Amino acid sequence: MIKEFELIEWIRQQIPAVDHLRIAIGDDCAVQKPLSGQDLLTTSDLLIEGVHFLRHWTSLYDLGRKAVAVNISDIAAMGGKPLSLFLSLGRPIELGDSDLKELISGILFEIRRHGAVLAGGDMSRSPAGLILSVTVQGCISAGQAICRRGAAAGDSLYVSGSLGDSALALSLLKAGRQPEPFLAQRFHLPTPRVGLGQLLVENRLATAMLDVSDGLLGDLAHILDASEVGAELELADIPLSPAFRQELEQDTTLIELALAGGEDYELLFTSPRGDLMDQLPSEPRVTLIGQIITEPGVRIRQADGALFHCRRKGFDHFV
Ligand code: ADP
Ligand code: MG
C-alpha cells in the first residue's frame, strides 16, 4: 500500500503553480496572497459512503469529480470564481492504491476544469467506508456576493437548466434500473453553473440566489424566509428535460421529483427584470418560473388555475 507521504507527493507533482498561492501543498499551511478588491468565499461539504453515495453505482473517478462539482456549485451560487480546494479523505482499508488514485485523479480533473487548484488537505484511515470532505475557497468583487436575502415582491423567479433529472436517476438506481445516459450524467456528474453565476454578478441582474441541492421548494423556502417574502410558481413552467418528460408520461406523480427531488445543482435566483431569458446566453437555459409576492409561503398554480399541493418535502439529513 502506498505511503501517506508518497501519495501526497504524487498529488503535489500534478499541481501547477498558480498566482494566488505563495505556498501550496507540502507545508503546514497553504499560504494565499490577499485578494485586493475581492471578498473571499469559503464553503465545505461532507460526502460519506452509504449516506451520500454508494460506491458500486459509479466509478471512483466520477465520484471524485462530483465531490468537487457540488462544492463548486456553492461558489457559483454566490456568483463567485473558485480558487483553492482542500481535500480531506478517510480511506477504508480495502480501497486499493489504484482505486484511490482514480478517485484523486477525478478530483484533480474537475478542479482543473474550473480553473482552480488543490491547495491542501488531510488523510486518515477510515474503519468503515470512504469519507470525503471538500472545502472550496473562491473570490468575488467586494460586496457583490448574491445572498439568499435580497428578493423583493415584484421580482421574477428564475432557474437554470432542468429540474428533477438527478432525483429521477437516483430513484431508478434505487429500484435497480439503469437510468438512460442523460439522466445518469445529471446524477453522477452535475455541472456547477459558475459562468452563469458570474454573469449575473457582473451585470447586477440577481437580487437573491442559491443553488438547488435539496429540491426546488425546500431551497426556494430559504430565499423566501431570508427575504421575508412569498412566491407564486407556474407548474407548467418548471423546466423539464425530454428524458424526464418521457418518464413523467408513464407516471405523473414524478413531477414531485422536479419540485422537491434534490441534487439538481441548478441556480435559483430572483431579479427585478422580467426579461432575462432574452438577455442571457442560451446555455445553460434560464427559465422564468414564477414571481415573488408579499404574502409568505409558496403557491404553485396548475394550468387550469387550481393550486397544486406537493406532498414530497425537500431533503433533510436529520429526518
Ligand atoms: P500535518 O501533519 O501538518 O497535518 P500532513 O502531513 O497531513 O501535514 O500534510 C502535509 C501536506 O500535504 C500539507 O500541505 C497538506 O495540506 C497536504 N495534504 C495532505 N493530505 C492531502 C490531501 N488529501 N490532498 C491535498 N493535500 C494534502
Ligand atoms: Mg495531516
mmCIF file of C-alpha atoms and ligand atoms in Angstrom:
data_model
loop_
_atom_site.group_PDB
_atom_site.id
_atom_site.type_symbol
_atom_site.label_atom_id
_atom_site.label_comp_id
_atom_site.label_asym_id
_atom_site.label_seq_id
_atom_site.Cartn_x
_atom_site.Cartn_y
_atom_site.Cartn_z
ATOM 1 C CA MET A 1 0.000 0.000 0.000
ATOM 2 C CA ILE A 2 1.273 3.454 -0.927
ATOM 3 C CA LYS A 3 2.605 5.502 1.996
ATOM 4 C CA GLU A 4 0.794 8.699 3.016
ATOM 5 C CA PHE A 5 3.729 10.891 2.069
ATOM 6 C CA GLU A 6 4.228 9.154 -1.277
ATOM 7 C CA LEU A 7 0.607 9.842 -2.063
ATOM 8 C CA ILE A 8 0.894 13.497 -1.082
ATOM 9 C CA GLU A 9 3.965 13.735 -3.310
ATOM 10 C CA TRP A 10 2.060 12.043 -6.160
ATOM 11 C CA ILE A 11 -0.696 14.662 -5.771
ATOM 12 C CA ARG A 12 1.729 17.553 -5.408
ATOM 13 C CA GLN A 13 3.532 16.739 -8.648
ATOM 14 C CA GLN A 14 0.313 17.112 -10.600
ATOM 15 C CA ILE A 15 -0.493 20.577 -9.356
ATOM 16 C CA PRO A 16 0.568 23.616 -11.377
ATOM 17 C CA ALA A 17 1.938 26.757 -9.743
ATOM 18 C CA VAL A 18 -0.708 29.473 -9.526
ATOM 19 C CA ASP A 19 -0.522 33.205 -8.827
ATOM 20 C CA HIS A 20 -2.742 33.333 -5.781
ATOM 21 C CA LEU A 21 -0.762 30.774 -3.723
ATOM 22 C CA ARG A 22 2.613 31.629 -2.232
ATOM 23 C CA ILE A 23 2.916 28.151 -0.734
ATOM 24 C CA ALA A 24 0.814 25.202 -1.864
ATOM 25 C CA ILE A 25 0.837 21.540 -0.769
ATOM 26 C CA GLY A 26 3.796 20.447 1.342
ATOM 27 C CA ASP A 27 3.949 22.826 4.283
ATOM 28 C CA ASP A 28 1.936 23.199 7.480
ATOM 29 C CA CYS A 29 -0.447 25.654 5.824
ATOM 30 C CA ALA A 30 -1.210 26.811 2.327
ATOM 31 C CA VAL A 31 -0.231 30.468 2.066
ATOM 32 C CA GLN A 32 -2.521 32.554 -0.106
ATOM 33 C CA LYS A 33 -1.988 36.143 -1.140
ATOM 34 C CA PRO A 34 -4.729 38.544 -0.019
ATOM 35 C CA LEU A 35 -7.129 39.396 -2.832
ATOM 36 C CA SER A 36 -7.270 43.106 -3.481
ATOM 37 C CA GLY A 37 -10.776 44.390 -4.094
ATOM 38 C CA GLN A 38 -12.218 40.904 -3.607
ATOM 39 C CA ASP A 39 -14.119 39.122 -0.888
ATOM 40 C CA LEU A 40 -13.093 35.561 -0.009
ATOM 41 C CA LEU A 41 -15.802 32.850 -0.213
ATOM 42 C CA THR A 42 -15.416 29.580 1.697
ATOM 43 C CA THR A 43 -17.677 26.530 1.615
ATOM 44 C CA SER A 44 -17.371 22.947 2.800
ATOM 45 C CA ASP A 45 -19.177 19.692 2.006
ATOM 46 C CA LEU A 46 -19.018 16.239 3.504
ATOM 47 C CA LEU A 47 -19.651 13.053 1.499
ATOM 48 C CA ILE A 48 -19.983 9.775 3.368
ATOM 49 C CA GLU A 49 -20.227 6.385 1.739
ATOM 50 C CA GLY A 50 -23.627 4.829 2.393
ATOM 51 C CA VAL A 51 -25.171 8.230 3.180
ATOM 52 C CA HIS A 52 -24.358 10.399 0.148
ATOM 53 C CA PHE A 53 -23.246 7.762 -2.320
ATOM 54 C CA LEU A 54 -22.852 4.057 -2.903
ATOM 55 C CA ARG A 55 -19.514 3.093 -4.382
ATOM 56 C CA HIS A 56 -20.874 0.488 -6.800
ATOM 57 C CA TRP A 57 -23.205 2.990 -8.515
ATOM 58 C CA THR A 58 -20.401 4.987 -10.030
ATOM 59 C CA SER A 59 -16.729 4.974 -10.935
ATOM 60 C CA LEU A 60 -14.396 6.429 -8.342
ATOM 61 C CA TYR A 61 -13.208 8.900 -10.975
ATOM 62 C CA ASP A 62 -16.741 10.304 -11.405
ATOM 63 C CA LEU A 63 -17.302 10.236 -7.660
ATOM 64 C CA GLY A 64 -14.216 12.429 -7.250
ATOM 65 C CA ARG A 65 -15.472 14.784 -9.921
ATOM 66 C CA LYS A 66 -18.890 15.040 -8.286
ATOM 67 C CA ALA A 67 -17.433 15.722 -4.828
ATOM 68 C CA VAL A 68 -15.679 18.751 -6.307
ATOM 69 C CA ALA A 69 -18.546 19.853 -8.563
ATOM 70 C CA VAL A 70 -21.145 20.022 -5.774
ATOM 71 C CA ASN A 71 -18.812 22.162 -3.698
ATOM 72 C CA ILE A 72 -18.002 24.500 -6.544
ATOM 73 C CA SER A 73 -21.746 24.829 -7.065
ATOM 74 C CA ASP A 74 -21.893 26.695 -3.734
ATOM 75 C CA ILE A 75 -19.315 29.175 -5.030
ATOM 76 C CA ALA A 76 -21.407 29.552 -8.205
ATOM 77 C CA ALA A 77 -24.464 30.161 -6.009
ATOM 78 C CA MET A 78 -22.910 33.394 -4.692
ATOM 79 C CA GLY A 79 -21.702 34.399 -8.160
ATOM 80 C CA GLY A 80 -18.047 33.720 -7.334
ATOM 81 C CA LYS A 81 -14.985 32.224 -9.003
ATOM 82 C CA PRO A 82 -13.421 29.094 -7.440
ATOM 83 C CA LEU A 83 -9.742 29.385 -6.489
ATOM 84 C CA SER A 84 -8.468 26.824 -3.976
ATOM 85 C CA LEU A 85 -9.696 23.457 -2.759
ATOM 86 C CA PHE A 86 -8.823 21.465 0.342
ATOM 87 C CA LEU A 87 -9.457 17.753 0.375
ATOM 88 C CA SER A 88 -9.744 15.598 3.472
ATOM 89 C CA LEU A 89 -10.023 11.906 2.889
ATOM 90 C CA GLY A 90 -10.956 8.938 5.071
ATOM 91 C CA ARG A 91 -9.638 5.849 3.290
ATOM 92 C CA PRO A 92 -11.215 2.465 4.001
ATOM 93 C CA ILE A 93 -8.567 -0.233 4.363
ATOM 94 C CA GLU A 94 -9.914 -2.231 1.430
ATOM 95 C CA LEU A 95 -9.630 0.669 -1.038
ATOM 96 C CA GLY A 96 -6.595 -0.206 -3.158
ATOM 97 C CA ASP A 97 -3.937 2.233 -4.321
ATOM 98 C CA SER A 98 -5.158 2.309 -7.913
ATOM 99 C CA ASP A 99 -8.754 2.992 -6.784
ATOM 100 C CA LEU A 100 -7.539 5.756 -4.509
ATOM 101 C CA LYS A 101 -5.518 7.292 -7.328
ATOM 102 C CA GLU A 102 -8.520 7.042 -9.660
ATOM 103 C CA LEU A 103 -10.626 8.942 -7.119
ATOM 104 C CA ILE A 104 -7.988 11.632 -6.688
ATOM 105 C CA SER A 105 -7.498 11.871 -10.476
ATOM 106 C CA GLY A 106 -11.234 12.632 -10.857
ATOM 107 C CA ILE A 107 -10.947 15.241 -8.126
ATOM 108 C CA LEU A 108 -7.926 16.874 -9.777
ATOM 109 C CA PHE A 109 -9.591 16.814 -13.211
ATOM 110 C CA GLU A 110 -12.717 18.598 -12.001
ATOM 111 C CA ILE A 111 -10.675 21.162 -10.059
ATOM 112 C CA ARG A 112 -8.613 21.956 -13.189
ATOM 113 C CA ARG A 113 -11.753 22.176 -15.300
ATOM 114 C CA HIS A 114 -12.884 25.109 -13.205
ATOM 115 C CA GLY A 115 -9.509 26.853 -13.231
ATOM 116 C CA ALA A 116 -8.922 26.187 -9.530
ATOM 117 C CA VAL A 117 -6.152 24.362 -7.662
ATOM 118 C CA LEU A 118 -5.848 21.785 -4.883
ATOM 119 C CA ALA A 119 -4.109 23.680 -2.084
ATOM 120 C CA GLY A 120 -4.053 21.186 0.773
ATOM 121 C CA GLY A 121 -5.885 18.597 2.788
ATOM 122 C CA ASP A 122 -5.544 15.737 5.214
ATOM 123 C CA MET A 123 -5.773 11.945 5.156
ATOM 124 C CA SER A 124 -6.669 9.211 7.547
ATOM 125 C CA ARG A 125 -7.649 5.580 7.567
ATOM 126 C CA SER A 126 -11.410 5.055 7.873
ATOM 127 C CA PRO A 127 -12.777 1.999 9.728
ATOM 128 C CA ALA A 128 -15.950 1.905 7.637
ATOM 129 C CA GLY A 129 -16.444 3.456 4.256
ATOM 130 C CA LEU A 130 -14.981 6.242 2.221
ATOM 131 C CA ILE A 131 -15.246 9.759 3.625
ATOM 132 C CA LEU A 132 -14.593 12.851 1.538
ATOM 133 C CA SER A 133 -14.598 16.354 2.894
ATOM 134 C CA VAL A 134 -14.018 19.102 0.367
ATOM 135 C CA THR A 135 -13.575 22.781 1.159
ATOM 136 C CA VAL A 136 -13.513 25.355 -1.611
ATOM 137 C CA GLN A 137 -12.421 28.943 -1.462
ATOM 138 C CA GLY A 138 -13.315 31.416 -4.140
ATOM 139 C CA CYS A 139 -13.443 35.128 -4.742
ATOM 140 C CA ILE A 140 -15.937 37.753 -5.761
ATOM 141 C CA SER A 141 -15.774 41.543 -6.220
ATOM 142 C CA ALA A 142 -16.020 43.086 -2.749
ATOM 143 C CA GLY A 143 -19.611 43.378 -1.569
ATOM 144 C CA GLN A 144 -21.091 41.730 -4.667
ATOM 145 C CA ALA A 145 -21.889 38.217 -3.410
ATOM 146 C CA ILE A 146 -25.517 37.340 -4.129
ATOM 147 C CA CYS A 147 -27.115 36.161 -0.897
ATOM 148 C CA ARG A 148 -30.351 34.352 -0.068
ATOM 149 C CA ARG A 149 -31.822 37.535 1.343
ATOM 150 C CA GLY A 150 -32.472 40.261 -1.197
ATOM 151 C CA ALA A 151 -35.584 39.080 -3.039
ATOM 152 C CA ALA A 152 -38.395 41.651 -3.124
ATOM 153 C CA ALA A 153 -42.078 41.438 -4.027
ATOM 154 C CA GLY A 154 -42.423 42.004 -7.772
ATOM 155 C CA ASP A 155 -39.129 40.228 -8.595
ATOM 156 C CA SER A 156 -39.226 37.440 -11.142
ATOM 157 C CA LEU A 157 -38.028 33.974 -10.157
ATOM 158 C CA TYR A 158 -35.700 32.057 -12.477
ATOM 159 C CA VAL A 159 -33.994 28.684 -12.508
ATOM 160 C CA SER A 160 -31.217 27.372 -14.761
ATOM 161 C CA GLY A 161 -31.167 24.039 -16.617
ATOM 162 C CA SER A 162 -33.843 21.449 -15.877
ATOM 163 C CA LEU A 163 -35.085 20.045 -12.576
ATOM 164 C CA GLY A 164 -35.708 16.520 -11.315
ATOM 165 C CA ASP A 165 -33.284 14.646 -13.601
ATOM 166 C CA SER A 166 -30.879 13.729 -10.837
ATOM 167 C CA ALA A 167 -33.590 12.671 -8.372
ATOM 168 C CA LEU A 168 -35.211 10.589 -11.095
ATOM 169 C CA ALA A 169 -31.896 8.878 -11.875
ATOM 170 C CA LEU A 170 -31.440 8.151 -8.166
ATOM 171 C CA SER A 171 -34.923 6.664 -7.830
ATOM 172 C CA LEU A 172 -34.263 4.432 -10.857
ATOM 173 C CA LEU A 173 -30.918 3.316 -9.409
ATOM 174 C CA LYS A 174 -32.608 2.525 -6.096
ATOM 175 C CA ALA A 175 -35.162 0.430 -7.982
ATOM 176 C CA GLY A 176 -32.316 -1.496 -9.611
ATOM 177 C CA ARG A 177 -32.837 0.131 -13.015
ATOM 178 C CA GLN A 178 -30.147 1.807 -15.069
ATOM 179 C CA PRO A 179 -31.121 5.415 -15.914
ATOM 180 C CA GLU A 180 -30.630 6.403 -19.553
ATOM 181 C CA PRO A 181 -27.349 8.286 -20.232
ATOM 182 C CA PHE A 182 -28.618 11.874 -19.894
ATOM 183 C CA LEU A 183 -30.307 11.220 -16.545
ATOM 184 C CA ALA A 184 -27.330 9.199 -15.298
ATOM 185 C CA GLN A 185 -24.982 12.036 -16.210
ATOM 186 C CA ARG A 186 -27.152 14.556 -14.364
ATOM 187 C CA PHE A 187 -26.869 12.441 -11.226
ATOM 188 C CA HIS A 188 -23.238 11.368 -11.443
ATOM 189 C CA LEU A 189 -21.659 14.443 -12.994
ATOM 190 C CA PRO A 190 -23.582 17.617 -12.172
ATOM 191 C CA THR A 191 -22.340 20.823 -13.814
ATOM 192 C CA PRO A 192 -21.918 23.742 -11.416
ATOM 193 C CA ARG A 193 -23.220 26.914 -13.089
ATOM 194 C CA VAL A 194 -20.140 29.012 -12.382
ATOM 195 C CA GLY A 195 -20.243 31.069 -15.597
ATOM 196 C CA LEU A 196 -23.908 31.963 -15.178
ATOM 197 C CA GLY A 197 -23.395 32.997 -11.534
ATOM 198 C CA GLN A 198 -20.533 35.293 -12.511
ATOM 199 C CA LEU A 199 -22.510 36.778 -15.390
ATOM 200 C CA LEU A 200 -25.383 37.617 -13.050
ATOM 201 C CA VAL A 201 -22.962 39.356 -10.670
ATOM 202 C CA GLU A 202 -21.107 41.263 -13.393
ATOM 203 C CA ASN A 203 -24.356 42.622 -14.784
ATOM 204 C CA ARG A 204 -26.001 43.022 -11.375
ATOM 205 C CA LEU A 205 -29.030 41.089 -12.540
ATOM 206 C CA ALA A 206 -29.880 38.984 -9.467
ATOM 207 C CA THR A 207 -31.214 40.129 -6.097
ATOM 208 C CA ALA A 208 -31.107 36.724 -4.322
ATOM 209 C CA MET A 209 -29.627 33.379 -5.347
ATOM 210 C CA LEU A 210 -28.744 29.856 -4.231
ATOM 211 C CA ASP A 211 -28.016 26.515 -5.824
ATOM 212 C CA VAL A 212 -30.791 23.927 -5.741
ATOM 213 C CA SER A 213 -29.270 20.981 -3.897
ATOM 214 C CA ASP A 214 -32.134 19.789 -1.685
ATOM 215 C CA GLY A 215 -35.061 20.288 -4.079
ATOM 216 C CA LEU A 216 -36.634 23.405 -5.594
ATOM 217 C CA LEU A 217 -39.310 24.005 -2.949
ATOM 218 C CA GLY A 218 -37.032 23.448 0.035
ATOM 219 C CA ASP A 219 -34.340 25.706 -1.347
ATOM 220 C CA LEU A 220 -36.822 28.333 -2.531
ATOM 221 C CA ALA A 221 -38.095 28.448 1.070
ATOM 222 C CA HIS A 222 -34.577 29.511 2.138
ATOM 223 C CA ILE A 223 -34.707 32.518 -0.195
ATOM 224 C CA LEU A 224 -38.257 33.372 0.884
ATOM 225 C CA ASP A 225 -37.507 33.061 4.610
ATOM 226 C CA ALA A 226 -34.304 35.089 4.364
ATOM 227 C CA SER A 227 -36.026 37.754 2.258
ATOM 228 C CA GLU A 228 -39.351 37.718 4.191
ATOM 229 C CA VAL A 229 -41.451 37.304 1.052
ATOM 230 C CA GLY A 230 -43.513 34.582 -0.679
ATOM 231 C CA ALA A 231 -43.710 33.189 -4.206
ATOM 232 C CA GLU A 232 -46.145 32.068 -6.848
ATOM 233 C CA LEU A 233 -44.974 29.368 -9.261
ATOM 234 C CA GLU A 234 -46.446 28.161 -12.539
ATOM 235 C CA LEU A 235 -46.296 24.367 -12.571
ATOM 236 C CA ALA A 236 -46.270 24.278 -16.376
ATOM 237 C CA ASP A 237 -43.166 26.492 -16.455
ATOM 238 C CA ILE A 238 -40.931 24.214 -14.351
ATOM 239 C CA PRO A 239 -38.157 23.282 -16.821
ATOM 240 C CA LEU A 240 -38.052 19.543 -17.526
ATOM 241 C CA SER A 241 -35.673 17.646 -19.793
ATOM 242 C CA PRO A 242 -37.014 15.456 -22.624
ATOM 243 C CA ALA A 243 -35.779 12.361 -20.729
ATOM 244 C CA PHE A 244 -37.658 13.455 -17.605
ATOM 245 C CA ARG A 245 -40.840 14.195 -19.592
ATOM 246 C CA GLN A 246 -40.720 10.738 -21.079
ATOM 247 C CA GLU A 247 -40.798 9.108 -17.626
ATOM 248 C CA LEU A 248 -43.409 11.629 -16.473
ATOM 249 C CA GLU A 249 -45.756 10.413 -19.191
ATOM 250 C CA GLN A 250 -45.729 6.972 -17.537
ATOM 251 C CA ASP A 251 -46.130 8.323 -14.017
ATOM 252 C CA THR A 252 -47.430 11.868 -13.439
ATOM 253 C CA THR A 253 -46.523 11.803 -9.725
ATOM 254 C CA LEU A 254 -42.862 12.096 -10.774
ATOM 255 C CA ILE A 255 -43.438 15.853 -11.087
ATOM 256 C CA GLU A 256 -42.760 15.927 -7.338
ATOM 257 C CA LEU A 257 -39.142 14.944 -8.078
ATOM 258 C CA ALA A 258 -38.755 18.149 -10.093
ATOM 259 C CA LEU A 259 -40.254 20.184 -7.239
ATOM 260 C CA ALA A 260 -38.615 18.521 -4.269
ATOM 261 C CA GLY A 261 -36.128 15.911 -5.513
ATOM 262 C CA GLY A 262 -32.652 17.223 -4.832
ATOM 263 C CA GLU A 263 -29.152 17.252 -6.308
ATOM 264 C CA ASP A 264 -30.099 19.438 -9.263
ATOM 265 C CA TYR A 265 -27.235 21.898 -8.664
ATOM 266 C CA GLU A 266 -29.031 24.493 -10.758
ATOM 267 C CA LEU A 267 -29.109 28.188 -9.850
ATOM 268 C CA LEU A 268 -32.361 29.580 -8.475
ATOM 269 C CA PHE A 269 -32.438 33.364 -8.423
ATOM 270 C CA THR A 270 -34.650 36.418 -8.341
ATOM 271 C CA SER A 271 -34.363 39.532 -10.454
ATOM 272 C CA PRO A 272 -36.304 42.778 -10.804
ATOM 273 C CA ARG A 273 -36.025 42.141 -14.553
ATOM 274 C CA GLY A 274 -38.745 40.020 -16.144
ATOM 275 C CA ASP A 275 -36.958 39.579 -19.482
ATOM 276 C CA LEU A 276 -33.745 37.822 -18.510
ATOM 277 C CA MET A 277 -34.344 34.866 -20.801
ATOM 278 C CA ASP A 278 -33.645 37.200 -23.736
ATOM 279 C CA GLN A 279 -30.620 38.810 -22.050
ATOM 280 C CA LEU A 280 -28.680 35.684 -21.094
ATOM 281 C CA PRO A 281 -26.861 33.129 -23.247
ATOM 282 C CA SER A 282 -28.966 30.142 -24.311
ATOM 283 C CA GLU A 283 -26.697 27.676 -22.464
ATOM 284 C CA PRO A 284 -27.426 26.934 -19.702
ATOM 285 C CA ARG A 285 -31.065 27.665 -20.385
ATOM 286 C CA VAL A 286 -32.655 30.023 -17.860
ATOM 287 C CA THR A 287 -36.415 29.749 -17.277
ATOM 288 C CA LEU A 288 -38.872 32.150 -15.669
ATOM 289 C CA ILE A 289 -40.855 30.005 -13.225
ATOM 290 C CA GLY A 290 -42.740 32.485 -11.076
ATOM 291 C CA GLN A 291 -42.967 35.740 -9.181
ATOM 292 C CA ILE A 292 -42.073 36.962 -5.715
ATOM 293 C CA ILE A 293 -45.061 38.247 -3.747
ATOM 294 C CA THR A 294 -45.532 39.939 -0.365
ATOM 295 C CA GLU A 295 -47.669 37.189 1.140
ATOM 296 C CA PRO A 296 -45.472 34.479 2.747
ATOM 297 C CA GLY A 297 -45.440 30.857 1.560
ATOM 298 C CA VAL A 298 -45.418 29.266 -1.894
ATOM 299 C CA ARG A 299 -48.387 28.820 -4.213
ATOM 300 C CA ILE A 300 -47.988 26.505 -7.180
ATOM 301 C CA ARG A 301 -50.538 27.177 -9.890
ATOM 302 C CA GLN A 302 -51.572 24.464 -12.352
ATOM 303 C CA ALA A 303 -52.505 25.127 -15.972
ATOM 304 C CA ASP A 304 -56.243 25.063 -15.054
ATOM 305 C CA GLY A 305 -55.690 27.707 -12.367
ATOM 306 C CA ALA A 306 -56.116 25.290 -9.422
ATOM 307 C CA LEU A 307 -53.395 25.150 -6.776
ATOM 308 C CA PHE A 308 -51.033 22.171 -6.733
ATOM 309 C CA HIS A 309 -50.068 20.591 -3.436
ATOM 310 C CA CYS A 310 -46.656 18.906 -3.327
ATOM 311 C CA ARG A 311 -46.539 16.156 -0.725
ATOM 312 C CA ARG A 312 -42.854 15.438 -1.059
ATOM 313 C CA LYS A 313 -40.608 17.560 1.120
ATOM 314 C CA GLY A 314 -37.054 18.616 0.331
ATOM 315 C CA PHE A 315 -34.121 16.574 1.585
ATOM 316 C CA ASP A 316 -33.080 16.778 5.236
ATOM 317 C CA HIS A 317 -30.153 14.736 6.602
ATOM 318 C CA PHE A 318 -31.560 14.506 10.104
ATOM 319 C CA VAL A 319 -35.141 13.346 9.486
HETATM 320 P P1 ADP B 1 0.084 17.936 9.003
HETATM 321 O O1 ADP B 1 0.823 16.895 9.757
HETATM 322 O O2 ADP B 1 0.541 19.339 9.271
HETATM 323 O O3 ADP B 1 -1.401 17.754 9.047
HETATM 324 P P2 ADP B 1 0.222 16.463 6.577
HETATM 325 O O4 ADP B 1 1.388 15.567 6.651
HETATM 326 O O5 ADP B 1 -1.133 15.921 6.872
HETATM 327 O O6 ADP B 1 0.509 17.734 7.489
HETATM 328 O O7 ADP B 1 0.164 17.142 5.158
HETATM 329 C C1 ADP B 1 1.325 17.595 4.516
HETATM 330 C C2 ADP B 1 0.937 18.470 3.368
HETATM 331 O O8 ADP B 1 0.170 17.711 2.447
HETATM 332 C C3 ADP B 1 0.070 19.648 3.767
HETATM 333 O O9 ADP B 1 0.443 20.739 2.939
HETATM 334 C C4 ADP B 1 -1.317 19.183 3.449
HETATM 335 O O10 ADP B 1 -2.155 20.277 3.116
HETATM 336 C C5 ADP B 1 -1.087 18.291 2.241
HETATM 337 N N1 ADP B 1 -2.086 17.230 2.139
HETATM 338 C C6 ADP B 1 -2.322 16.206 2.990
HETATM 339 N N2 ADP B 1 -3.330 15.442 2.581
HETATM 340 C C7 ADP B 1 -3.784 15.997 1.436
HETATM 341 C C8 ADP B 1 -4.821 15.683 0.512
HETATM 342 N N3 ADP B 1 -5.651 14.661 0.702
HETATM 343 N N4 ADP B 1 -4.978 16.490 -0.552
HETATM 344 C C9 ADP B 1 -4.182 17.548 -0.735
HETATM 345 N N5 ADP B 1 -3.179 17.886 0.068
HETATM 346 C C10 ADP B 1 -2.975 17.133 1.152
HETATM 347 MG MG MG B 2 -2.345 15.843 8.332
#
